[in-house]
Coordinates of C-alpha atoms and ligand atoms in Angstrom, one line a residue:
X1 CA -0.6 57.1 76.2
X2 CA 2.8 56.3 77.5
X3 CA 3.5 53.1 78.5
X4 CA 5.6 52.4 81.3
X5 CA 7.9 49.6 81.4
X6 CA 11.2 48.4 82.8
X7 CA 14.7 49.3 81.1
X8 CA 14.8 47.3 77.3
X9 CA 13.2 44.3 78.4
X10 CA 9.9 42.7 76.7
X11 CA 7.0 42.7 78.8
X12 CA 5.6 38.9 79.2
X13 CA 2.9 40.0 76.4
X14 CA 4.4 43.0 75.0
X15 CA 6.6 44.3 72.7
X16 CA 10.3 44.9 72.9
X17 CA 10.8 48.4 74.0
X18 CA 13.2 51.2 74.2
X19 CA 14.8 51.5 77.4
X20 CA 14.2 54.8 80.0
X21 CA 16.7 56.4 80.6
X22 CA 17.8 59.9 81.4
X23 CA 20.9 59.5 79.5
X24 CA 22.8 57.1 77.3
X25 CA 26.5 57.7 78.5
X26 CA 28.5 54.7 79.4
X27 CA 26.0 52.2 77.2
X28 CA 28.2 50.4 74.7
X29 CA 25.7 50.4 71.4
X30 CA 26.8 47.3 70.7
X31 CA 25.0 45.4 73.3
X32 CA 21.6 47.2 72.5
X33 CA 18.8 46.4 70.5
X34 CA 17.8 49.6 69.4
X35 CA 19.1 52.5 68.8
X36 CA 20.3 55.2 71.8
X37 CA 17.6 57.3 71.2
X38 CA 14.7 54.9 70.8
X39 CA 11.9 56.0 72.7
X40 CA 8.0 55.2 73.1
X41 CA 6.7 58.4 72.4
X42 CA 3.2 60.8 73.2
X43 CA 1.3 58.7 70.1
X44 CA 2.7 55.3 71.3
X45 CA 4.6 55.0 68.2
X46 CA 8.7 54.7 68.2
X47 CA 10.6 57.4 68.0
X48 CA 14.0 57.7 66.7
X49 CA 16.7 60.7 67.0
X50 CA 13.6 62.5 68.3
X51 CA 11.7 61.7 64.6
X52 CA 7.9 59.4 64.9
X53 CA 9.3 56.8 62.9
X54 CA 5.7 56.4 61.2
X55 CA 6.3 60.3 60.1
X56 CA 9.6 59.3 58.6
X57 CA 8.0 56.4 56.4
X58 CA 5.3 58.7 55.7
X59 CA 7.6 61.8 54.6
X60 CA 10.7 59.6 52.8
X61 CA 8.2 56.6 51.5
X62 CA 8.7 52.8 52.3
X63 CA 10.8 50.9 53.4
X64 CA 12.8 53.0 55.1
X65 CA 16.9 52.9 56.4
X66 CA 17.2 55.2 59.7
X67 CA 20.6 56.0 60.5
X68 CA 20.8 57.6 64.4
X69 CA 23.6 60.1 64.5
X70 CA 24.0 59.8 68.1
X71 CA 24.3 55.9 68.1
X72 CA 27.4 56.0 65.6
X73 CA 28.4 59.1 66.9
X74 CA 29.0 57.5 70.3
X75 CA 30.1 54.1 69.2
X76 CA 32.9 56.2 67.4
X77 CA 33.8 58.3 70.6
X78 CA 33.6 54.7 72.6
X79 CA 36.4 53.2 70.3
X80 CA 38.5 56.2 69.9
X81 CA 38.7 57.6 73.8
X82 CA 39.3 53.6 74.9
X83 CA 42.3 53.4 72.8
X84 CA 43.2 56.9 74.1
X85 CA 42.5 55.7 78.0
X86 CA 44.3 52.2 77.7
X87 CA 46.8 52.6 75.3
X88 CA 49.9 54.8 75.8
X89 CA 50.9 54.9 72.5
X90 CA 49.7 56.4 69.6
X91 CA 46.4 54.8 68.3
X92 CA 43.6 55.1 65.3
X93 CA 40.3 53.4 65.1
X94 CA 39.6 52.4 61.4
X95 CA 35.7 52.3 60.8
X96 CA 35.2 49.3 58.0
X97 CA 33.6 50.6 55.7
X98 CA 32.0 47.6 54.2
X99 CA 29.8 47.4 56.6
X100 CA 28.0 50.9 55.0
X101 CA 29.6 53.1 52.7
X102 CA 28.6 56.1 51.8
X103 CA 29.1 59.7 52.1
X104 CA 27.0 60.8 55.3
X105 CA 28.3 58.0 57.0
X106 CA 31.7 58.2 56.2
X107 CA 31.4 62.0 57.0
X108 CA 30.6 61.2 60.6
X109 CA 32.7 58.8 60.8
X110 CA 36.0 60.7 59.9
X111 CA 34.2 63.7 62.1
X112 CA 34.6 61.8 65.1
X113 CA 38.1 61.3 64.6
X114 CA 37.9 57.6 62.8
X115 CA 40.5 56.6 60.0
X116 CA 38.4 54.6 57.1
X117 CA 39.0 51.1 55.8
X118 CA 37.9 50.7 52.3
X119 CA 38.4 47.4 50.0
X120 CA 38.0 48.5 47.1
X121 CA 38.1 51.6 44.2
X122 CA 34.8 52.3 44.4
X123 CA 35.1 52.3 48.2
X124 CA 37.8 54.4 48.3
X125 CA 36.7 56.9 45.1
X126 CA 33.7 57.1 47.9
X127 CA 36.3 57.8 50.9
X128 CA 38.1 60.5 49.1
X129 CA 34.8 62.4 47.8
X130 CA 33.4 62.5 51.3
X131 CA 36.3 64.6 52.4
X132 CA 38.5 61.6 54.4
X133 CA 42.5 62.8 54.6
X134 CA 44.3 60.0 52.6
X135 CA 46.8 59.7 55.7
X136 CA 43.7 57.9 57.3
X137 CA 42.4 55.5 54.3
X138 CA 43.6 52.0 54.1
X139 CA 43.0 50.2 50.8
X140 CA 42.2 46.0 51.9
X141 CA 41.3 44.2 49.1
X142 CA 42.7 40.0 48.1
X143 CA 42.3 40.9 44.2
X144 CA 43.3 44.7 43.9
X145 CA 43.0 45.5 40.8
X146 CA 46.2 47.9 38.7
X147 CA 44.2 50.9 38.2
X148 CA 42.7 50.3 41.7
X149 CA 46.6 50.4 43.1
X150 CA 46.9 53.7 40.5
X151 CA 44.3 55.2 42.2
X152 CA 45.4 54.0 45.9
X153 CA 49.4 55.8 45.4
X154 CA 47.9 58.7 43.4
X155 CA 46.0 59.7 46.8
X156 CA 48.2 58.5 49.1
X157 CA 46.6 56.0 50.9
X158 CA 48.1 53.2 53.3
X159 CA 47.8 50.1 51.2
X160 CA 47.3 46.6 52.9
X161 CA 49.4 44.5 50.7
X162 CA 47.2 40.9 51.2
X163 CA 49.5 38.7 48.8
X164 CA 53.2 38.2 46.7
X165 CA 50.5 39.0 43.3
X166 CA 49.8 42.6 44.6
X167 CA 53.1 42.8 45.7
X168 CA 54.5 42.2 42.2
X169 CA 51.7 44.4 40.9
X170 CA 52.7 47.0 43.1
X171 CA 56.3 47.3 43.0
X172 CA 56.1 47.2 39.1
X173 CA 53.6 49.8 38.9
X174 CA 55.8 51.7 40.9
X175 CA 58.7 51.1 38.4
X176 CA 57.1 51.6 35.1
X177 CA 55.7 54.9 35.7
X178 CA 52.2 54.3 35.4
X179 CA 51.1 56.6 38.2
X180 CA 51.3 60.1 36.8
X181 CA 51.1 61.8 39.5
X182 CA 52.5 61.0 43.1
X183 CA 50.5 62.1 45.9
X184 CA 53.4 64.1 48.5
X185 CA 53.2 61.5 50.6
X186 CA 54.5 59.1 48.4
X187 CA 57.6 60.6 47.3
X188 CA 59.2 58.5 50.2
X189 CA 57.5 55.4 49.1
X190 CA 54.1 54.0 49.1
X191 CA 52.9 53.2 52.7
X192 CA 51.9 49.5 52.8
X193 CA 51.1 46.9 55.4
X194 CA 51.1 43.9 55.5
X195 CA 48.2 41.7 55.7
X196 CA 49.2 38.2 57.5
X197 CA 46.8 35.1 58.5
X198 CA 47.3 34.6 61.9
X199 CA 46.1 31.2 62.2
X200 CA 43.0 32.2 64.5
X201 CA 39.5 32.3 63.2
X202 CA 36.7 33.2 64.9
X203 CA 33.0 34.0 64.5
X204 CA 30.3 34.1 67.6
X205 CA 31.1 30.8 69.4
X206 CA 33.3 29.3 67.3
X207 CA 37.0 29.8 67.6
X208 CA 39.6 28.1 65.6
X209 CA 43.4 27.9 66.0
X210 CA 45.4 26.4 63.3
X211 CA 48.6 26.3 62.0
X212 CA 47.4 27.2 58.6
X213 CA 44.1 28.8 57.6
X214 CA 42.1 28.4 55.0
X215 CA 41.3 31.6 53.7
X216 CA 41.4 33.6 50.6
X217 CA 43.2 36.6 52.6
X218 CA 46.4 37.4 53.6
X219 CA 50.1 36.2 53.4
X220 CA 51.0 33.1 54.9
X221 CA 52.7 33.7 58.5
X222 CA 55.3 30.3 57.5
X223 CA 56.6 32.8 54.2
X224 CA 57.2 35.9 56.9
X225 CA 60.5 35.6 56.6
X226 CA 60.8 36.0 52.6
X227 CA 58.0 38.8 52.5
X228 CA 60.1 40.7 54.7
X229 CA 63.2 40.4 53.0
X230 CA 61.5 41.1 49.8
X231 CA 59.9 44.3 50.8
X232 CA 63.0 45.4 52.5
X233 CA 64.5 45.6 49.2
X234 CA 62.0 47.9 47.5
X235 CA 63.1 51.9 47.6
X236 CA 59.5 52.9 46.5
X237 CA 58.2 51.1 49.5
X238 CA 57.6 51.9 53.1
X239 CA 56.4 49.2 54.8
X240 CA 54.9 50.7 58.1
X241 CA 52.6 48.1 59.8
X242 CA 50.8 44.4 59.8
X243 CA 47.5 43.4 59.8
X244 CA 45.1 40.6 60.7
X245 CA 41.4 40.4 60.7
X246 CA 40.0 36.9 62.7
X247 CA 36.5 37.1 61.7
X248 CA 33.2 38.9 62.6
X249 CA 30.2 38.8 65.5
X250 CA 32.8 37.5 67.8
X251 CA 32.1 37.6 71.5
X252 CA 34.9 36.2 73.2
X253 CA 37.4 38.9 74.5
X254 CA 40.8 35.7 73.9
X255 CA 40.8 35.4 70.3
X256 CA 41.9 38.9 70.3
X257 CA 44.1 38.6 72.9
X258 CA 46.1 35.9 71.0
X259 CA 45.3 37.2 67.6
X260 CA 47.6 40.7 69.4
X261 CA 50.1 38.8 71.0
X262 CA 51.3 36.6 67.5
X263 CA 50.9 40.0 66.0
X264 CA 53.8 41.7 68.2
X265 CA 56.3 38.1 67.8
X266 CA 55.6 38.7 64.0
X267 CA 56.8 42.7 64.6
X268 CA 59.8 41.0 66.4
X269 CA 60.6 39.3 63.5
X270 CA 60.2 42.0 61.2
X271 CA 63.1 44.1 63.2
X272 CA 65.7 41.4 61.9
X273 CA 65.2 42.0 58.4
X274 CA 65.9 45.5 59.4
X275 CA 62.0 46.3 58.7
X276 CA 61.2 49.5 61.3
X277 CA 57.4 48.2 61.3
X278 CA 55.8 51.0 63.7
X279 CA 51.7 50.3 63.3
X280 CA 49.8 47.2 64.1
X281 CA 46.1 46.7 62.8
X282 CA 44.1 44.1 65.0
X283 CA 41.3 44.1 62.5
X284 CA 37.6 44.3 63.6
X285 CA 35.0 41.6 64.4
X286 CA 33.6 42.7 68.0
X287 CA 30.4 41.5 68.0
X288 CA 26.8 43.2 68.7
X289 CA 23.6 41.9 69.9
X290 CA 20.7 41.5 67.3
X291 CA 18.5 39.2 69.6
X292 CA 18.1 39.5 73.6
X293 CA 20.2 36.2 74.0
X294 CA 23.2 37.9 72.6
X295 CA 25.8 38.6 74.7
X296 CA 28.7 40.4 73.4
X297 CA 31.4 42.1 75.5
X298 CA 31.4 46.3 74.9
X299 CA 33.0 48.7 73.0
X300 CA 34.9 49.5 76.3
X301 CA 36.4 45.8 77.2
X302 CA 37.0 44.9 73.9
X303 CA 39.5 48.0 73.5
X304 CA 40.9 47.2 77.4
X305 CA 41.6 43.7 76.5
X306 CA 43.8 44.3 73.3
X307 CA 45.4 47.4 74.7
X308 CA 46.5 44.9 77.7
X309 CA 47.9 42.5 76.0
X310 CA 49.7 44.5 73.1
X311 CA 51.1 46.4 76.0
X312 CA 52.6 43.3 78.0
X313 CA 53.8 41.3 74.5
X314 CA 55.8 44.4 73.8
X315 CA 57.2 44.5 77.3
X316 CA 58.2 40.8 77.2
X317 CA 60.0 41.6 73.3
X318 CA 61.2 44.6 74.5
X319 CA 60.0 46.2 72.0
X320 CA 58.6 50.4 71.4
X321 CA 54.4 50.2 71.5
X322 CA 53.9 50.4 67.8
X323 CA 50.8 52.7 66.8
X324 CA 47.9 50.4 67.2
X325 CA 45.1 50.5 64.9
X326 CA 42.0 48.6 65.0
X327 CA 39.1 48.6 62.3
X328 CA 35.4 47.8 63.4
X329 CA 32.6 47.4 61.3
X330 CA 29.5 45.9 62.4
X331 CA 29.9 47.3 66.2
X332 CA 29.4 50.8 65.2
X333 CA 27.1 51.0 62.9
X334 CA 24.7 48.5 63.2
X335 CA 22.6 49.3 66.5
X336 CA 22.5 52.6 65.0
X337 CA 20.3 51.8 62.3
X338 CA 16.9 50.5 61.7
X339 CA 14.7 49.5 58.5
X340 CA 11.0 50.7 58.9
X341 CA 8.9 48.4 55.9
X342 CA 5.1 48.7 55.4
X343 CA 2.8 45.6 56.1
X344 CA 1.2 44.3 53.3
X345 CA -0.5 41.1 52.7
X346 CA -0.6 38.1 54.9
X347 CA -1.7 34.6 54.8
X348 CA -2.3 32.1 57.2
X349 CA -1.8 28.3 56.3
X350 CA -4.2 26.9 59.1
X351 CA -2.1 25.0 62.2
X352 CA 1.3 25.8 60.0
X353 CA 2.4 29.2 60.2
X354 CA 1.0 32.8 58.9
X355 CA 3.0 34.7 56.7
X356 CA 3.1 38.2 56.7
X357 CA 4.7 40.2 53.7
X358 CA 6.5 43.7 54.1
X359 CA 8.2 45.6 51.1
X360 CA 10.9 45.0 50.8
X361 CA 13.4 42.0 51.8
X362 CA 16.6 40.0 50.8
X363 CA 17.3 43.1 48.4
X364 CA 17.7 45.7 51.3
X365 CA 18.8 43.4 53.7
X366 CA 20.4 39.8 52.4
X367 CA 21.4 38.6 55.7
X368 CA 19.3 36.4 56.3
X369 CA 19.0 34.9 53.3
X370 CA 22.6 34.5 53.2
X371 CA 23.7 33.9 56.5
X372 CA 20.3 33.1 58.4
X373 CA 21.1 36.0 60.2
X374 CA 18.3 36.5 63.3
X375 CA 16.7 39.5 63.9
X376 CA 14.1 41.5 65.6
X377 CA 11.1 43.5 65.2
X378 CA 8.5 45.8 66.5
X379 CA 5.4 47.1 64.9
X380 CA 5.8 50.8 65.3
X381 CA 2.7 52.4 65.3
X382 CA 1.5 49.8 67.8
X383 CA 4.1 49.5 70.8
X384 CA 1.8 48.5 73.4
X385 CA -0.5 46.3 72.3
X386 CA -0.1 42.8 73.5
X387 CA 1.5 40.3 71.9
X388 CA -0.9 37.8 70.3
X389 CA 0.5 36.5 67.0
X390 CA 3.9 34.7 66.1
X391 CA 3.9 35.5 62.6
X392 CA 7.1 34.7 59.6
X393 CA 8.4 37.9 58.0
X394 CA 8.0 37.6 54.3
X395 CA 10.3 39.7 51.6
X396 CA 8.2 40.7 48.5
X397 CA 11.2 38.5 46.4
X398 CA 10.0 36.1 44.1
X399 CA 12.0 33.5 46.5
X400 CA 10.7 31.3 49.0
X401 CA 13.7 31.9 51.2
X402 CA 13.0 35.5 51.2
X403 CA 12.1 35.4 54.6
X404 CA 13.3 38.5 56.9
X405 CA 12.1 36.9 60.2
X406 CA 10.8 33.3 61.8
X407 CA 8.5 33.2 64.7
X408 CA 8.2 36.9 65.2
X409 CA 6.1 37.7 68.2
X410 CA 3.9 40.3 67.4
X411 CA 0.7 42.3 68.0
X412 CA -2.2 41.7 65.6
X413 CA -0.7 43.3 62.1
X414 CA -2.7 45.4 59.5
X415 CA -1.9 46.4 56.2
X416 CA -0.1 50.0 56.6
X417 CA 1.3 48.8 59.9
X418 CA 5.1 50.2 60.0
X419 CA 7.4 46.9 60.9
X420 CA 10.7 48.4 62.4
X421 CA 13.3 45.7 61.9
X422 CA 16.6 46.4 64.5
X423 CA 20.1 46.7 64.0
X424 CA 20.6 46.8 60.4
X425 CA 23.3 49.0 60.2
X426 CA 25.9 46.9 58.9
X427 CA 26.1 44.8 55.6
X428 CA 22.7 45.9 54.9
X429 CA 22.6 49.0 52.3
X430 CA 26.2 47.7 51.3
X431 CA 25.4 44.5 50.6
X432 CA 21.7 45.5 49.1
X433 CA 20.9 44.7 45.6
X434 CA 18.4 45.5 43.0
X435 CA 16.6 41.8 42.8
X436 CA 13.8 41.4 40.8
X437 CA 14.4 45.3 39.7
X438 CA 13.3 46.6 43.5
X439 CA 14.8 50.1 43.7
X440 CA 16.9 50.4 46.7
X441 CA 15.1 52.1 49.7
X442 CA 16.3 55.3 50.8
X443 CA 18.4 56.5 54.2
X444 CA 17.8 59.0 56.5
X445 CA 19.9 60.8 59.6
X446 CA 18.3 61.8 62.2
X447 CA 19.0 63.8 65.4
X448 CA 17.1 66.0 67.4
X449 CA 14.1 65.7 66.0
X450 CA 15.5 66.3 62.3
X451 CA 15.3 64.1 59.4
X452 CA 18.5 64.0 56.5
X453 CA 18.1 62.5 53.6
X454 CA 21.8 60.5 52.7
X455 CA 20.6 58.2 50.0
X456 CA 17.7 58.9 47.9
X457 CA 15.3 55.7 46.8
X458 CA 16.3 54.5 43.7
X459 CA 13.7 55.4 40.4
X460 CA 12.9 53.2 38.2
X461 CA 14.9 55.0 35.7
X462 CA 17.8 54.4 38.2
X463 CA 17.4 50.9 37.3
X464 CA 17.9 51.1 33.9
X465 CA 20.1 53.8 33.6
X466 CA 23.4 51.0 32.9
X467 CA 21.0 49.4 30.2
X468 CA 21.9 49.2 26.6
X469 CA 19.2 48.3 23.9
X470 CA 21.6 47.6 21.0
X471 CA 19.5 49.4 17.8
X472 CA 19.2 45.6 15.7
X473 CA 16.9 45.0 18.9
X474 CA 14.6 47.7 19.2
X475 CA 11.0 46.6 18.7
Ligands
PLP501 N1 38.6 44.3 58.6 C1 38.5 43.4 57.6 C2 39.8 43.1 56.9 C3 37.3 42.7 57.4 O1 37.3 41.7 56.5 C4 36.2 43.0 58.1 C5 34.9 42.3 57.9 O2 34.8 41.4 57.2 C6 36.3 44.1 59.1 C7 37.5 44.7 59.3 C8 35.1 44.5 59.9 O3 34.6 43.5 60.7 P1 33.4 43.7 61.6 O4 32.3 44.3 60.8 O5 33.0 42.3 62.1 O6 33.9 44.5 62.7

């Protein structure tokens, strides 16, 4: 049966669940729940990129990463035709790729037209393999290491310069002839930025302005002056643009809009070291919603607000619109995916709480171990059956913290029931781990009703394929 409901709301009794709707143009995936494509379907069970999601767990085992192509896919398109509509000048959208790095994902991503932002070797080995044009990779990173540097000017990739160490690092390597072979588009000097702390730091509800920052990141804005002249000085240098990231889940529109206009005064200052600084990276950090309180501006008035103010700081210096680049991680990628787990066990600790175990946990998604990240559920396979149990998530980690979920308000669970857990997208997979020797889960694609396989679940001889059993210790 089909249930009928109003648009993405919960029912007083029932689950959360997918909006109607005839089509999904104009919604920002960053202030949904679930995924563009979510429906109820014919069985009553979710459906995702037109796949049953209990078919999915059934077909590519448990638990289960879904990626929907048409959620990042349109995230993407939201970033890149803002910049276009409120920005005269030239722009790129970086996606971050911390948030989920790997192949498929960058694939789409640099499909839709998206530079990538990688922050580390393995990031960017991972970049270049997928197909990305260097001209569109930025290497971040507040420990680089040489060979990672090597491997950064062999390719040709923009590096974001975050301190005088790297800088040292960099224009030695540059001297000494350690990179064998320079990529074309270093023949005129390495393209670097520079990565700067603004003073402003933000996260959710919290927004900080300081003269100084306390962070491990970026040069300080009071040593502008010598960074300049330094890297003014160095032939095997172009230094093409600045950065600044302010932090992450934000959902205030202003720390942006100061973050851009101390980012312009700082390209004002650049021009008097005779610096001809053309790009200017905002960073990411727009914010998404992972419960129904949150309330995070879109993809649409984010873009606006920054394109605004860039536009009337430059006006005011007099200054040429630089190329401006922003890099999002978390607001495109995370509505897009969900994590289907199966129910296991459960126990109830009379007039405490009941717990109810899934497999998997703080490996596949540390969040909220880490962070107490909140986040929502559904049971699947059982959409419209009222709501009569608040119930605590349990990982299968040997951890009393590993707890996915508090008060979850759920229908009556079963072992085999399919617990969909939303927007886990970002800092999931890339931050998953093998604790206490869980094989990562696998990830799927899916649009139109086809299912991709983009990460196979890890084998047990994955997880001790890096193992070494000296010969004095075999038994
Ligand atoms: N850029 C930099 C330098 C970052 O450190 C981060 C996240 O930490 C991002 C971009 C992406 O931020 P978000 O995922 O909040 O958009």
């Amino acid at each position: 049966m089909v249930s009928t409901h109003p648009a993405g709301v919960q029912n007083a009794g029932t689950q959360y669940l997918p909006p109607r709707r005839n089509t999904s143009t104009n919604i920002s995936p960053n202030q949904e729940l679930l995924p563009l494509t979510a429906k109820v379907n014919s069985d009553d069970n979710l459906e995702i990129g037109g796949c049953d999601v209990t078919n999915l767990v059934q077909q590519f085992g448990s638990p289960l990463y879904i990626l929907d192509e048409e959620t990042l896919r349109t995230a993407c398109q939201q970033y890149r035709d803002g910049f276009q509509r409120y920005y005269p000048g030239a722009s790129q959208v970086l996606y971050a790729s911390k948030a989920w790095n790997c192949l498929a994902v960058l694939a789409i991503a640099a499909a839709e037209g998206l530079g990538i932002d990688v922050v580390s070797g393995g990031e960017l080995y991972t970049a270049l393999t997928a197909g990305v044009n260097p001209d569109k990779i930025y290497l971040h990173g507040n420990n680089k290491s040489r060979d990672e540097l090597v491997l950064a000017i062999e390719s040709g990739v923009t590096i974001v310069v975050d301190n005088w160490h790297e800088l040292h690092t960099l224009v030695e390597t540059l001297h000494t002839g350690v990179v064998e072979t320079l990529h074309a588009t270093s023949l005129h000097g390495t393209r670097v930025m520079l990565r700067l702390t603004p003073g402003i730091e933000c996260h959710t509800h919290e927004y900080i302005r300081t003269g100084h920052l306390d962070s491990k990141f970026g040069f300080d804005p009071n040593d502008l002056g010598e960074v300049f002249e330094f890297v003014s000085q160095q032939p095997n240098l172009t230094c093409v643009g600045l950065h600044a990231h302010i932090g992450s889940q934000i959902f205030e529109r202003q720390p942006h809009r100061d973050l851009a206009a101390v980012m312009v005064e700082w390209l004002r200052d650049a021009k008097k070291y005779g610096l001809d600084i053309t790009e200017l990276n905002v960073g990411g950090g727009l914010g998404i919603k992972y419960v129904e309180s949150d309330d995070p501006p879109s993809i649409d008035e984010w873009v606006k607000a920054i394109c605004e103010v860039v536009q009337t700081a430059c006006a005011a210096e007099n200054l040429p619109l630089p190329k401006l680049l922003s890099e999002p991680g978390r607001s495109l990628i995370a509505t897009a995916c969900v994590t289907a787990y199966t129910v296991g066990s459960s126990k109830t600790i009379p007039e405490i709480r009941t717990y109810v175990s899934i497999d998997g946990g703080m490996s596949d998604n540390p969040r909220p171990i880490t962070y107490q990240s909140v986040y929502r559920a559904v049971i699947a396979n059982k959409l419209s059956a009222p709501l009569t149990e608040t119930v605590t998530i349990a990982g299968k980690h040997c951890e009393s913290g590993d707890i996915l979920i508090k008060n979850a308000q759920l229908p009556k669970t079963e072992p085999g029931d399919i617990l969909v857990v939303m927007a886990t997208g970002a800092y999931n997979y890339s931050m998953a781990s093998n604790y206490n020797r869980l094989p990562r889960p696998a990830a799927v694609v899916v649009a139109n009703g086809e299912a991709n396989l983009i990460l196979q679940r890890e084998t047990y001889q994955d997880l001790i394929r890096q193992d070494c059993l000296p010969e004095r210790l075999k038994n």
